[in-house]
């Protein structure tokens, strides 16, 4: 029985009760996956876009209860890449056919607006045919405007959970869901291609929370939606909570593909961490983006949002080659492309 899946594919919407039933497995899950794959092929064929991830600082002013680089983790060995090191990562990535660079880091006060603008301007000047994505956490509107003017054109900011009470269980009191949502709306208004998303299986999460996530995404209509299973880290208050489920994450990717046929959906590193073929299964469930790591191998193990992260020892070229083979093994192909969203 696939009535809910068929109707979701046809209308891109269901009632809250129907979404809850679908999320909880109340339909043929294999049919859901097949339909999601068919929709991604209709919009994107077998192309898989790559994003070159540069994790340039693991300092963070925030103390989110689930995150391994939280401020209170005194066991973390902190690092920052210099502007020259970041540009060297881009140079290597460009040679390896990456056409999108993602600068990701904790909310690190050392990287002022002036420093970020300097880095973005230099990347834009050297690689005018590339997209520049920032993932720097919550920033004020004027900062975001300056980054946009400097040449950044995409921004990733996962909302993590769209339910205010659930948000308060995952974050300290000084952080608010309202401010995070405000940042996302500012990004839209400033003309960024916007990525949001949420954790699957995070502590205290309910099915209704996941429905709230889908409803918020329907409002926001982001270009990219990044989801992954919640993964634990021993140096957080949530160390005793279990990891999220790979199966539920794949299920949610398929639901997202049917609700947002145009969207760029990554098969995340977290999926690859929770299962050796997690990223391949993510692609088969409807994803069409992968984000290999371009950071220097010497710092990759230090950017540890969760434990046992994969690909921390691979050189960028090895990682790219390995991922190309993995993607091809399930019938897709990595392409050299900036990988813009296809909304039409």
Coordinates of C-alpha atoms in Angstrom, one line a residue:
X1 CA 0.0 0.0 0.0
X2 CA 1.6 3.2 -1.2
X3 CA -1.3 5.7 -1.2
X4 CA 0.5 8.2 1.0
X5 CA 3.7 8.1 -1.0
X6 CA 1.9 8.4 -4.3
X7 CA -0.1 11.4 -3.1
X8 CA 3.0 13.1 -1.7
X9 CA 4.8 12.7 -5.0
X10 CA 1.8 14.1 -6.9
X11 CA 1.0 17.0 -4.6
X12 CA 4.2 17.6 -2.5
X13 CA 2.1 17.8 0.6
X14 CA 0.1 15.8 3.1
X15 CA -1.7 16.6 6.4
X16 CA 0.3 16.5 9.6
X17 CA -1.3 13.2 10.6
X18 CA -0.4 11.7 7.2
X19 CA 3.1 12.9 7.4
X20 CA 3.5 11.4 10.9
X21 CA 2.2 8.1 9.6
X22 CA 4.6 8.2 6.6
X23 CA 7.6 9.1 8.8
X24 CA 6.8 6.2 11.1
X25 CA 6.9 3.8 8.2
X26 CA 3.2 3.5 7.5
X27 CA 3.7 2.9 3.8
X28 CA 5.8 0.8 1.5
X29 CA 9.3 2.1 2.2
X30 CA 10.9 0.5 -0.9
X31 CA 8.3 2.2 -3.1
X32 CA 9.0 5.5 -1.3
X33 CA 12.7 5.1 -2.1
X34 CA 12.0 4.2 -5.8
X35 CA 9.7 7.2 -6.3
X36 CA 12.3 9.5 -4.7
X37 CA 15.0 8.3 -7.0
X38 CA 12.7 8.7 -10.0
X39 CA 12.0 12.3 -9.0
X40 CA 15.7 13.1 -8.6
X41 CA 16.5 11.6 -12.0
X42 CA 13.7 13.6 -13.5
X43 CA 15.2 16.8 -12.2
X44 CA 19.0 16.1 -12.1
X45 CA 19.5 12.8 -14.0
X46 CA 22.3 10.8 -12.6
X47 CA 24.5 13.8 -11.9
X48 CA 26.0 14.1 -8.4
X49 CA 27.5 17.5 -7.5
X50 CA 30.5 17.8 -5.2
X51 CA 31.3 20.5 -2.7
X52 CA 34.8 20.9 -1.5
X53 CA 34.6 21.3 2.3
X54 CA 37.2 23.4 4.1
X55 CA 36.9 23.2 7.8
X56 CA 39.0 26.2 8.7
X57 CA 38.4 26.6 12.5
X58 CA 37.2 24.4 15.3
X59 CA 37.0 27.3 17.8
X60 CA 33.4 28.1 18.7
X61 CA 31.8 30.5 21.2
X62 CA 28.7 28.4 21.5
X63 CA 28.0 25.5 23.8
X64 CA 25.4 23.4 22.0
X65 CA 24.8 20.3 24.0
X66 CA 25.2 17.9 21.0
X67 CA 28.4 19.3 19.4
X68 CA 32.0 18.0 19.9
X69 CA 33.5 21.5 19.3
X70 CA 31.3 23.2 21.9
X71 CA 33.1 25.8 24.0
X72 CA 33.1 23.7 27.1
X73 CA 34.9 20.8 25.6
X74 CA 38.4 21.4 27.1
X75 CA 39.6 18.1 25.7
X76 CA 39.4 19.5 22.1
X77 CA 42.6 20.5 20.4
X78 CA 41.8 23.8 18.7
X79 CA 43.1 25.1 15.4
X80 CA 42.7 27.8 12.8
X81 CA 43.8 27.7 9.2
X82 CA 45.5 30.8 7.9
X83 CA 44.2 32.7 4.9
X84 CA 47.1 31.2 2.9
X85 CA 46.2 27.6 4.0
X86 CA 42.6 28.2 3.0
X87 CA 43.6 29.4 -0.4
X88 CA 45.9 26.5 -0.8
X89 CA 43.0 24.1 -0.2
X90 CA 41.0 25.9 -2.9
X91 CA 43.9 25.6 -5.3
X92 CA 44.2 21.9 -4.8
X93 CA 40.4 21.5 -5.0
X94 CA 40.2 23.4 -8.3
X95 CA 42.8 21.1 -9.8
X96 CA 40.6 18.2 -8.7
X97 CA 37.6 19.7 -10.5
X98 CA 35.8 21.1 -7.5
X99 CA 33.7 24.1 -8.5
X100 CA 32.2 24.9 -5.2
X101 CA 34.1 25.6 -2.0
X102 CA 32.4 25.4 1.4
X103 CA 34.1 27.4 4.2
X104 CA 32.8 25.9 7.4
X105 CA 33.8 26.6 11.0
X106 CA 32.6 27.2 14.5
X107 CA 31.5 30.7 15.5
X108 CA 35.1 31.9 16.0
X109 CA 35.5 35.6 17.0
X110 CA 39.1 35.6 15.5
X111 CA 37.5 35.5 12.0
X112 CA 36.1 39.0 12.0
X113 CA 34.0 40.2 9.1
X114 CA 37.1 41.9 7.6
X115 CA 39.0 38.6 7.7
X116 CA 36.1 36.6 6.2
X117 CA 35.6 39.3 3.5
X118 CA 39.3 39.2 2.6
X119 CA 39.3 35.4 2.2
X120 CA 36.1 35.4 0.1
X121 CA 37.4 38.3 -2.1
X122 CA 40.6 36.4 -2.9
X123 CA 38.8 33.2 -3.7
X124 CA 36.3 35.0 -5.9
X125 CA 39.2 36.8 -7.8
X126 CA 41.1 33.6 -8.3
X127 CA 38.2 31.3 -9.1
X128 CA 35.4 33.4 -10.8
X129 CA 33.8 30.3 -12.2
X130 CA 33.2 28.8 -8.7
X131 CA 30.5 29.0 -6.1
X132 CA 31.6 30.2 -2.6
X133 CA 29.5 28.7 0.2
X134 CA 29.9 29.9 3.8
X135 CA 28.8 27.9 6.9
X136 CA 29.8 30.1 9.8
X137 CA 26.7 29.9 12.1
X138 CA 24.5 32.7 13.0
X139 CA 25.6 36.2 11.8
X140 CA 23.9 39.6 11.8
X141 CA 22.3 40.9 8.7
X142 CA 25.1 43.5 8.0
X143 CA 27.8 40.8 8.3
X144 CA 25.9 38.6 5.8
X145 CA 25.5 41.6 3.4
X146 CA 29.2 42.2 3.5
X147 CA 30.1 38.6 2.8
X148 CA 27.6 38.6 -0.1
X149 CA 29.2 41.8 -1.5
X150 CA 32.6 40.2 -1.2
X151 CA 31.6 37.4 -3.5
X152 CA 29.9 34.6 -1.4
X153 CA 26.8 33.3 -3.0
X154 CA 25.7 30.4 -0.8
X155 CA 25.2 29.9 2.9
X156 CA 24.5 26.8 4.9
X157 CA 22.7 27.1 8.3
X158 CA 20.8 24.1 9.5
X159 CA 18.0 25.0 11.8
X160 CA 18.5 21.7 13.6
X161 CA 14.9 21.6 14.9
X162 CA 11.9 23.8 14.1
X163 CA 10.2 23.2 17.4
X164 CA 11.0 25.9 20.0
X165 CA 10.7 23.6 23.1
X166 CA 12.9 20.9 21.4
X167 CA 15.4 23.6 20.4
X168 CA 15.7 24.7 24.1
X169 CA 16.6 21.1 25.0
X170 CA 19.5 21.0 22.6
X171 CA 20.9 24.5 23.1
X172 CA 21.9 26.8 26.1
X173 CA 19.6 29.6 27.0
X174 CA 21.5 32.3 25.1
X175 CA 20.7 30.7 21.8
X176 CA 17.2 31.0 20.3
X177 CA 15.3 29.4 17.4
X178 CA 13.8 32.7 16.6
X179 CA 17.2 34.2 15.9
X180 CA 18.3 31.3 13.9
X181 CA 15.2 31.5 11.7
X182 CA 15.8 35.3 11.4
X183 CA 19.2 34.6 10.0
X184 CA 17.8 32.2 7.4
X185 CA 15.2 34.8 6.3
X186 CA 17.9 37.4 6.1
X187 CA 20.0 35.2 3.9
X188 CA 17.0 34.7 1.5
X189 CA 16.4 38.4 1.3
X190 CA 20.1 39.1 0.6
X191 CA 20.0 36.8 -2.4
X192 CA 22.0 33.9 -1.1
X193 CA 21.3 30.3 -2.2
X194 CA 20.3 29.0 1.2
X195 CA 20.8 25.7 2.8
X196 CA 19.0 24.5 6.0
X197 CA 18.3 21.2 7.5
X198 CA 18.0 19.2 10.7
X199 CA 19.3 16.2 12.7
X200 CA 17.4 12.9 12.6
X201 CA 17.2 11.1 15.9
X202 CA 18.5 13.9 18.1
X203 CA 17.8 13.6 21.9
X204 CA 14.2 14.2 22.8
X205 CA 13.1 14.3 19.2
X206 CA 9.5 13.2 18.4
X207 CA 7.7 12.5 15.1
X208 CA 5.8 15.7 15.6
X209 CA 9.2 17.5 15.8
X210 CA 10.1 16.1 12.3
X211 CA 6.7 17.2 10.9
X212 CA 7.5 20.7 12.3
X213 CA 10.8 20.6 10.5
X214 CA 9.1 19.8 7.2
X215 CA 6.6 22.6 7.7
X216 CA 9.3 25.1 8.4
X217 CA 11.1 24.0 5.2
X218 CA 7.9 24.4 3.2
X219 CA 7.8 28.1 4.4
X220 CA 11.5 28.7 3.8
X221 CA 11.8 26.9 0.5
X222 CA 15.6 26.5 0.8
X223 CA 17.8 25.6 -2.1
X224 CA 19.7 22.9 -0.2
X225 CA 18.4 20.7 2.6
X226 CA 21.1 18.9 4.7
X227 CA 20.1 16.2 7.1
X228 CA 22.0 13.5 8.8
X229 CA 21.7 11.1 11.8
X230 CA 22.4 12.5 15.2
X231 CA 25.8 11.1 16.2
X232 CA 27.1 11.2 19.8
X233 CA 30.3 12.7 21.1
X234 CA 31.8 11.6 24.5
X235 CA 32.7 15.2 25.5
X236 CA 29.1 16.5 25.5
X237 CA 26.2 16.3 27.9
X238 CA 24.4 14.0 25.5
X239 CA 27.2 11.3 25.6
X240 CA 24.7 8.7 26.9
X241 CA 22.1 9.2 24.2
X242 CA 22.1 6.7 21.3
X243 CA 22.9 7.6 17.7
X244 CA 20.1 8.4 15.3
X245 CA 18.9 5.8 12.9
X246 CA 20.4 5.4 9.4
X247 CA 17.1 3.9 8.2
X248 CA 15.1 6.8 9.5
X249 CA 17.5 9.3 7.9
X250 CA 17.2 7.6 4.5
X251 CA 13.5 7.6 4.9
X252 CA 13.5 11.3 5.6
X253 CA 15.7 12.0 2.6
X254 CA 13.2 10.3 0.3
X255 CA 10.3 12.2 1.9
X256 CA 12.3 15.5 1.3
X257 CA 12.9 14.6 -2.3
X258 CA 9.2 14.1 -2.9
X259 CA 8.3 17.3 -1.1
X260 CA 11.1 19.4 -2.6
X261 CA 11.7 17.9 -6.1
X262 CA 14.1 20.8 -7.0
X263 CA 16.2 20.7 -3.9
X264 CA 19.9 19.9 -3.5
X265 CA 20.1 17.1 -1.0
X266 CA 23.5 15.9 0.3
X267 CA 24.4 12.4 1.2
X268 CA 26.2 13.5 4.3
X269 CA 29.5 12.4 5.9
X270 CA 27.4 11.5 9.0
X271 CA 25.6 8.9 6.9
X272 CA 28.9 7.5 5.8
X273 CA 30.1 7.4 9.4
X274 CA 27.1 5.5 10.7
X275 CA 27.3 2.9 7.9
X276 CA 30.1 2.0 5.4
X277 CA 27.8 2.5 2.5
X278 CA 25.6 5.2 4.0
X279 CA 26.4 7.8 1.4
X280 CA 25.6 5.4 -1.5
X281 CA 22.3 4.6 0.1
X282 CA 21.6 8.3 0.6
X283 CA 22.1 8.8 -3.1
X284 CA 19.7 5.9 -3.8
X285 CA 17.2 7.4 -1.5
X286 CA 17.1 10.7 -3.4
X287 CA 20.2 12.7 -2.5
X288 CA 22.3 14.3 -5.3
X289 CA 25.2 16.1 -3.5
X290 CA 28.4 14.9 -1.7
X291 CA 30.8 17.0 0.2
X292 CA 34.4 15.6 0.3
X293 CA 36.9 17.2 2.6
X294 CA 39.6 19.5 1.3
X295 CA 41.0 20.4 4.7
X296 CA 44.6 19.6 5.4
X297 CA 44.8 16.0 6.7
X298 CA 46.6 17.2 9.8
X299 CA 43.5 19.0 11.1
X300 CA 40.6 16.8 9.9
X301 CA 40.5 14.7 13.0
X302 CA 40.3 17.9 15.1
X303 CA 37.0 19.1 13.5
X304 CA 35.0 16.5 15.4
X305 CA 31.4 17.5 15.7
X306 CA 30.8 13.8 16.5
X307 CA 33.0 10.7 16.9
X308 CA 34.5 8.3 14.4
X309 CA 34.1 10.7 11.4
X310 CA 35.2 9.0 8.2
X311 CA 37.9 10.2 5.6
X312 CA 40.0 12.0 8.2
X313 CA 43.2 10.5 6.9
X314 CA 42.7 10.6 3.1
X315 CA 44.4 13.1 0.9
X316 CA 41.9 15.1 -1.1
X317 CA 42.8 13.4 -4.4
X318 CA 42.4 10.0 -2.8
X319 CA 39.1 11.0 -1.3
X320 CA 37.8 12.4 -4.6
X321 CA 38.8 9.2 -6.5
X322 CA 37.4 6.9 -3.9
X323 CA 34.1 8.8 -3.8
X324 CA 33.8 8.8 -7.6
X325 CA 34.1 5.0 -7.6
X326 CA 31.5 4.7 -4.8
X327 CA 29.1 7.0 -6.6
X328 CA 29.5 5.1 -9.9
X329 CA 28.9 1.8 -8.1
X330 CA 25.3 2.7 -7.5
X331 CA 24.6 4.1 -10.9
X332 CA 25.4 7.8 -10.6
X333 CA 28.2 10.0 -11.8
X334 CA 30.2 12.9 -10.2
X335 CA 30.3 15.9 -12.5
X336 CA 32.5 18.9 -12.7
X337 CA 29.8 21.6 -12.3
X338 CA 29.0 24.5 -9.9
X339 CA 25.9 22.6 -9.2
X340 CA 23.2 25.2 -9.0
X341 CA 19.7 24.4 -7.8
X342 CA 17.2 23.6 -10.6
X343 CA 13.9 25.1 -9.6
X344 CA 12.1 25.1 -12.9

